CSV table of C-alpha atoms and ligand atoms in Angstrom, one decimal:
chain,number,residue,atom,x,y,z
A,15,MET,CA,132.9,87.6,-119.5
A,16,GLY,CA,135.9,89.6,-118.5
A,17,SER,CA,139.4,88.2,-118.4
A,18,LEU,CA,141.0,86.3,-115.6
A,19,PRO,CA,142.8,88.4,-112.9
A,20,ASP,CA,146.5,88.8,-113.2
A,21,HIS,CA,146.9,88.9,-109.5
A,22,VAL,CA,144.8,86.9,-107.1
A,23,ALA,CA,145.3,87.5,-103.3
A,24,ILE,CA,143.8,85.2,-100.7
A,25,ILE,CA,143.1,85.8,-97.0
A,26,MET,CA,143.2,82.2,-95.9
A,27,ASP,CA,140.8,82.3,-93.0
A,28,GLY,CA,138.7,79.7,-91.0
A,29,ASN,CA,141.2,77.0,-90.1
A,30,GLY,CA,140.4,77.2,-86.4
A,31,ARG,CA,136.6,77.0,-86.9
A,32,TRP,CA,137.0,74.2,-89.4
A,33,ALA,CA,138.9,72.2,-86.7
A,34,ALA,CA,136.5,73.1,-83.9
A,35,GLU,CA,133.5,71.9,-85.9
A,36,ARG,CA,135.3,68.5,-86.1
A,37,GLY,CA,136.3,68.4,-82.5
A,38,LEU,CA,139.9,68.8,-83.5
A,39,LYS,CA,142.6,71.1,-82.3
A,40,ARG,CA,143.3,74.4,-84.1
A,41,THR,CA,146.6,73.0,-85.2
A,42,ALA,CA,144.8,70.3,-87.2
A,43,GLY,CA,143.0,73.1,-89.0
A,44,HIS,CA,146.2,74.8,-89.9
A,45,ARG,CA,147.6,71.5,-91.2
A,46,ALA,CA,144.5,71.0,-93.3
A,47,GLY,CA,144.9,74.6,-94.5
A,48,ALA,CA,148.4,73.9,-95.8
A,49,ARG,CA,146.9,71.1,-97.9
A,50,SER,CA,144.4,73.5,-99.3
A,51,LEU,CA,147.1,75.9,-100.2
A,52,ARG,CA,149.0,73.3,-102.1
A,53,ASN,CA,145.9,72.6,-104.2
A,54,ILE,CA,145.1,76.2,-104.9
A,55,ILE,CA,148.7,76.9,-106.0
A,56,GLU,CA,148.5,74.0,-108.3
A,57,GLU,CA,145.2,75.3,-109.7
A,58,CYS,CA,146.6,78.8,-110.3
A,59,VAL,CA,149.6,77.3,-112.1
A,60,ARG,CA,147.1,75.3,-114.3
A,61,LEU,CA,145.1,78.5,-115.0
A,62,GLN,CA,148.3,80.4,-115.8
A,63,ILE,CA,147.5,83.1,-113.3
A,64,PRO,CA,150.7,85.2,-113.2
A,65,TYR,CA,150.6,86.3,-109.5
A,66,LEU,CA,149.1,84.8,-106.3
A,67,THR,CA,149.5,86.3,-102.9
A,68,VAL,CA,148.5,84.2,-99.9
A,69,PHE,CA,148.1,85.8,-96.5
A,70,ALA,CA,149.5,83.2,-94.1
A,71,PHE,CA,150.4,85.1,-90.9
A,72,SER,CA,149.6,88.7,-90.0
A,73,THR,CA,151.5,91.1,-87.7
A,74,GLU,CA,148.6,90.7,-85.3
A,75,ASN,CA,148.7,86.9,-85.3
A,76,TRP,CA,151.5,87.1,-82.7
A,77,ARG,CA,148.7,87.8,-80.2
A,78,ARG,CA,147.7,84.1,-80.3
A,79,PRO,CA,148.7,81.6,-77.7
A,80,ARG,CA,152.4,80.7,-77.8
A,81,ASP,CA,151.8,77.1,-78.7
A,82,GLU,CA,149.6,78.1,-81.7
A,83,VAL,CA,152.2,80.6,-82.9
A,84,ASP,CA,155.0,77.9,-82.5
A,85,ASN,CA,152.9,75.4,-84.4
A,86,LEU,CA,152.3,77.9,-87.3
A,87,MET,CA,156.0,78.6,-87.5
A,88,ALA,CA,156.8,74.9,-87.6
A,89,LEU,CA,154.2,74.4,-90.3
A,90,MET,CA,155.7,77.2,-92.4
A,91,ALA,CA,159.1,75.5,-92.2
A,92,GLU,CA,157.6,72.1,-93.0
A,93,PHE,CA,155.6,73.4,-95.9
A,94,SER,CA,158.7,75.2,-97.3
A,95,ARG,CA,160.7,72.1,-97.2
A,96,SER,CA,158.1,69.6,-98.4
A,97,GLU,CA,156.8,71.7,-101.3
A,98,ALA,CA,160.1,73.1,-102.5
A,99,GLU,CA,160.8,70.5,-105.2
A,100,GLU,CA,157.3,70.5,-106.6
A,101,LEU,CA,157.0,74.2,-106.7
A,102,ARG,CA,160.4,74.5,-108.4
A,103,ASN,CA,159.3,71.9,-111.0
A,104,ALA,CA,156.1,73.8,-111.6
A,105,GLY,CA,158.1,77.0,-112.4
A,106,VAL,CA,156.7,78.8,-109.3
A,107,ARG,CA,158.8,81.6,-107.9
A,108,VAL,CA,158.3,82.2,-104.2
A,109,ILE,CA,158.7,85.7,-102.9
A,110,PRO,CA,158.2,86.4,-99.1
A,111,VAL,CA,156.4,89.6,-98.3
A,112,GLY,CA,156.4,90.8,-94.8
A,113,CYS,CA,159.1,91.1,-92.0
A,114,THR,CA,160.5,87.6,-92.3
A,115,GLU,CA,163.4,88.6,-89.9
A,116,ALA,CA,161.0,88.4,-87.0
A,117,LEU,CA,159.8,84.9,-87.7
A,118,SER,CA,161.2,81.9,-85.7
A,119,PRO,CA,164.6,80.8,-87.1
A,120,VAL,CA,163.2,77.6,-88.5
A,121,ALA,CA,160.4,79.4,-90.4
A,122,ARG,CA,162.7,82.1,-91.6
A,123,GLU,CA,165.3,79.7,-92.8
A,124,GLY,CA,162.7,77.5,-94.5
A,125,ILE,CA,161.0,80.4,-96.3
A,126,GLU,CA,164.4,81.9,-97.4
A,127,THR,CA,165.6,78.6,-98.7
A,128,LEU,CA,162.3,78.1,-100.6
A,129,SER,CA,162.7,81.6,-102.1
A,130,ARG,CA,166.3,80.9,-103.1
A,131,MET,CA,165.5,77.5,-104.5
A,132,THR,CA,162.7,78.9,-106.7
A,133,PHE,CA,164.6,82.1,-107.7
A,134,ASP,CA,164.6,81.3,-111.4
A,135,GLY,CA,161.0,80.1,-111.7
A,136,ASP,CA,159.4,81.7,-114.7
A,137,GLY,CA,155.8,80.7,-114.1
A,138,LEU,CA,153.5,81.7,-111.2
A,139,VAL,CA,154.9,84.3,-108.8
A,140,LEU,CA,153.8,83.3,-105.3
A,141,LEU,CA,153.9,86.1,-102.8
A,142,LEU,CA,153.9,84.6,-99.4
A,143,ALA,CA,152.6,87.1,-96.9
A,144,VAL,CA,154.1,86.1,-93.6
A,145,ASN,CA,154.4,88.5,-90.6
A,146,TYR,CA,152.8,90.9,-93.0
A,147,GLY,CA,150.7,93.9,-92.0
A,148,GLY,CA,149.4,96.6,-94.3
A,149,ARG,CA,150.2,99.4,-91.7
A,150,ALA,CA,153.7,98.0,-91.0
A,151,ASP,CA,154.3,97.9,-94.8
A,152,LEU,CA,153.3,101.5,-95.1
A,153,ALA,CA,155.4,102.6,-92.1
A,154,ARG,CA,158.4,100.7,-93.4
A,155,ALA,CA,158.0,102.4,-96.8
A,156,ALA,CA,157.8,105.8,-95.1
A,157,ARG,CA,160.9,105.0,-93.2
A,158,ARG,CA,162.8,104.0,-96.3
A,159,VAL,CA,161.6,107.1,-98.2
A,160,ALA,CA,162.8,109.3,-95.3
A,161,GLU,CA,166.2,107.6,-95.4
A,162,GLY,CA,166.4,108.3,-99.1
A,163,CYS,CA,165.6,111.9,-98.4
A,164,LEU,CA,168.3,112.1,-95.8
A,165,ARG,CA,170.8,110.6,-98.2
A,166,GLY,CA,169.8,113.3,-100.7
A,167,GLU,CA,168.5,110.6,-103.2
A,168,ILE,CA,164.8,111.6,-102.9
A,169,ASP,CA,163.4,115.1,-103.1
A,170,PRO,CA,160.4,115.3,-100.8
A,171,ALA,CA,158.6,117.2,-103.5
A,172,ASP,CA,158.8,114.1,-105.6
A,173,ILE,CA,157.1,111.8,-103.1
A,174,ASP,CA,153.9,110.6,-104.7
A,175,GLU,CA,151.9,107.4,-104.9
A,176,SER,CA,154.2,105.7,-107.3
A,177,CYS,CA,157.3,106.7,-105.3
A,178,LEU,CA,155.8,105.1,-102.2
A,179,ARG,CA,154.8,102.0,-104.1
A,180,ARG,CA,158.5,101.3,-104.8
A,181,TYR,CA,159.2,100.8,-101.1
A,182,LEU,CA,156.4,98.4,-100.4
A,183,HIS,CA,157.0,94.7,-99.7
A,184,SER,CA,155.1,93.7,-102.9
A,185,TYR,CA,157.2,95.9,-105.2
A,186,PRO,CA,157.6,95.4,-108.2
A,187,TYR,CA,154.6,93.2,-108.5
A,188,PRO,CA,151.2,94.6,-109.6
A,189,ASP,CA,148.4,95.3,-107.2
A,190,PRO,CA,145.9,92.4,-106.7
A,191,ASP,CA,142.9,92.5,-109.0
A,192,LEU,CA,140.9,90.1,-106.8
A,193,ILE,CA,141.1,89.6,-103.1
A,194,ILE,CA,139.3,86.5,-101.8
A,195,ARG,CA,138.6,86.0,-98.1
A,196,THR,CA,137.5,82.6,-97.0
A,197,GLY,CA,135.9,81.8,-93.6
A,198,GLY,CA,133.0,84.2,-93.6
A,199,GLU,CA,134.4,87.5,-92.3
A,200,ARG,CA,134.2,90.6,-94.4
A,201,ARG,CA,137.3,92.6,-93.5
A,202,LEU,CA,140.8,93.1,-94.7
A,203,SER,CA,142.4,92.5,-91.2
A,204,ASN,CA,145.3,94.8,-92.1
A,205,PHE,CA,146.1,93.1,-95.4
A,206,TYR,CA,147.5,95.0,-98.4
A,207,LEU,CA,146.1,98.4,-97.4
A,208,TYR,CA,147.8,100.4,-100.2
A,209,GLN,CA,147.6,97.6,-102.7
A,210,ALA,CA,143.9,96.8,-102.2
A,211,ALA,CA,142.8,100.3,-103.5
A,212,TYR,CA,141.0,98.9,-106.6
A,213,ALA,CA,140.9,95.2,-105.9
A,214,GLU,CA,137.6,93.4,-106.4
A,215,LEU,CA,136.6,91.9,-103.0
A,216,TYR,CA,135.1,88.5,-102.8
A,217,ALA,CA,134.2,86.8,-99.5
A,218,CYS,CA,132.8,83.4,-99.1
A,219,ASP,CA,131.7,81.4,-96.1
A,220,VAL,CA,133.8,78.3,-96.9
A,221,TYR,CA,136.5,77.6,-94.4
A,222,TRP,CA,140.0,77.7,-95.9
A,223,PRO,CA,140.7,73.9,-95.4
A,224,ASP,CA,137.5,73.2,-97.5
A,225,PHE,CA,138.3,75.8,-100.2
A,226,GLY,CA,139.1,73.9,-103.4
A,227,PRO,CA,139.7,74.5,-107.1
A,228,GLU,CA,135.9,74.6,-107.7
A,229,ASP,CA,135.5,77.4,-105.1
A,230,LEU,CA,138.3,79.3,-106.7
A,231,GLY,CA,136.4,78.8,-110.0
A,232,VAL,CA,133.3,80.4,-108.5
A,233,ALA,CA,135.3,83.3,-107.2
A,234,LEU,CA,137.0,83.8,-110.6
A,235,ARG,CA,133.7,83.7,-112.4
A,236,ALA,CA,132.3,86.3,-110.0
A,237,TYR,CA,135.3,88.5,-110.7
A,238,GLN,CA,134.8,88.1,-114.5
A,239,ALA,CA,131.3,89.3,-114.1
A,240,ARG,CA,132.3,92.5,-112.3
A,241,SER,CA,132.6,95.9,-114.0
A,242,ARG,CA,135.8,97.6,-113.0
A,243,ARG,CA,135.8,101.3,-113.6
A,244,PHE,CA,138.8,102.7,-111.6
A,245,GLY,CA,136.9,105.8,-111.0
A,246,GLY,CA,136.2,106.4,-114.6
A,247,SER,CA,132.9,105.7,-116.4
A,248,ALA,CA,131.7,102.3,-117.7
A,249,ASP,CA,133.8,102.2,-120.9
A,250,SER,CA,137.0,103.8,-119.6
A,251,SER,CA,140.0,101.5,-119.4
A,252,ARG,CA,142.6,101.0,-116.7
A,253,GLU,CA,144.7,103.7,-118.4
A,254,GLY,CA,145.6,106.5,-116.1
A,255,ARG,CA,145.4,104.4,-113.0
B,28,IPE,C1,143.6,81.4,-90.6
B,28,IPE,O1,142.7,80.7,-89.8
B,28,IPE,C2,145.0,81.1,-90.3
B,28,IPE,C3,145.7,82.2,-89.7
B,28,IPE,C4,145.3,83.4,-89.4
B,28,IPE,C5,147.1,81.9,-89.3
B,28,IPE,P1,142.3,81.1,-88.3
B,28,IPE,O2,143.3,80.4,-87.4
B,28,IPE,O3,142.2,82.5,-88.2
B,28,IPE,O4,140.9,80.4,-88.2
B,28,IPE,P2,139.6,81.0,-87.5
B,28,IPE,O5,139.4,82.3,-88.1
B,28,IPE,O6,139.9,81.1,-86.0
B,28,IPE,O7,138.6,80.0,-87.8
B,29,IPE,C1,143.6,87.2,-91.1
B,29,IPE,O1,142.9,86.3,-90.4
B,29,IPE,C2,145.0,86.9,-91.2
B,29,IPE,C3,145.4,85.6,-92.0
B,29,IPE,C4,144.5,84.9,-92.6
B,29,IPE,C5,146.7,85.3,-92.0
B,29,IPE,P1,142.7,86.5,-88.8
B,29,IPE,O2,141.9,85.4,-88.3
B,29,IPE,O3,143.9,86.8,-88.1
B,29,IPE,O4,141.8,87.9,-88.8
B,29,IPE,P2,140.8,88.4,-87.7
B,29,IPE,O5,141.5,88.4,-86.4
B,29,IPE,O6,139.6,87.6,-87.8
B,29,IPE,O7,140.5,89.8,-88.2
B,30,MG,MG1,140.7,83.8,-88.4
């Protein structure tokens, strides 16, 4: 068996369908999803996984009805407040990835406070992808590189993959090794477009609110059974990525 991934990323999908199957409102699904998130963070801490990204709100999720968006913002604020102490005690460091400036003031405030409170965590790094879009991430990076060029700090001839990487939201953290999508869809939905280049993809039909530590275990074992070649041949290492 191979080793555990350093960086697991999860597209937490299926809250709405989970709720619909129970005759509940979508908001009840999101609330149940927050409980699932809590359990999965705890399990990643236990397994000593260094990095976890969770995709909580995409740049396209603004297209949802106003009351659902409002509910999601309120839930982010509530989660940030209610989990802060426990996350800090567990040594988790929370880093928001995405344009948090555009979130509702309560959600923004909550997430920024959580990030400040956990600043010196030396265990799991939890990247919270909120108002995140892979294309927006790349466009923002391009803008920041262009600004660097205008200031004379970057020579356009030096712009390569690693230069671009430094301007992404997820910098300086490593690319995900494993991307899990719950809820049955097989797509990235604009998540981590640059960062996903060599991630192992794992999709399962379990709705996010039902996804527990055992399901994570199944995904991790599937990952460990994969052969990662990074374009090389079977026995080449990650060197030269
Ligand atoms: C994921 O669940 C949560 C967010 C995208 C915010 P969904 O709300 O997308 O649930 P489904 O896909 O409609 O079941
Ligand atoms: C992806 O789920 C985004 C998050 C889980 C935050 P969506 O439910 O928004 O994706 P689509 O619309 O099915 O592609
Ligand atoms: Mg969905």
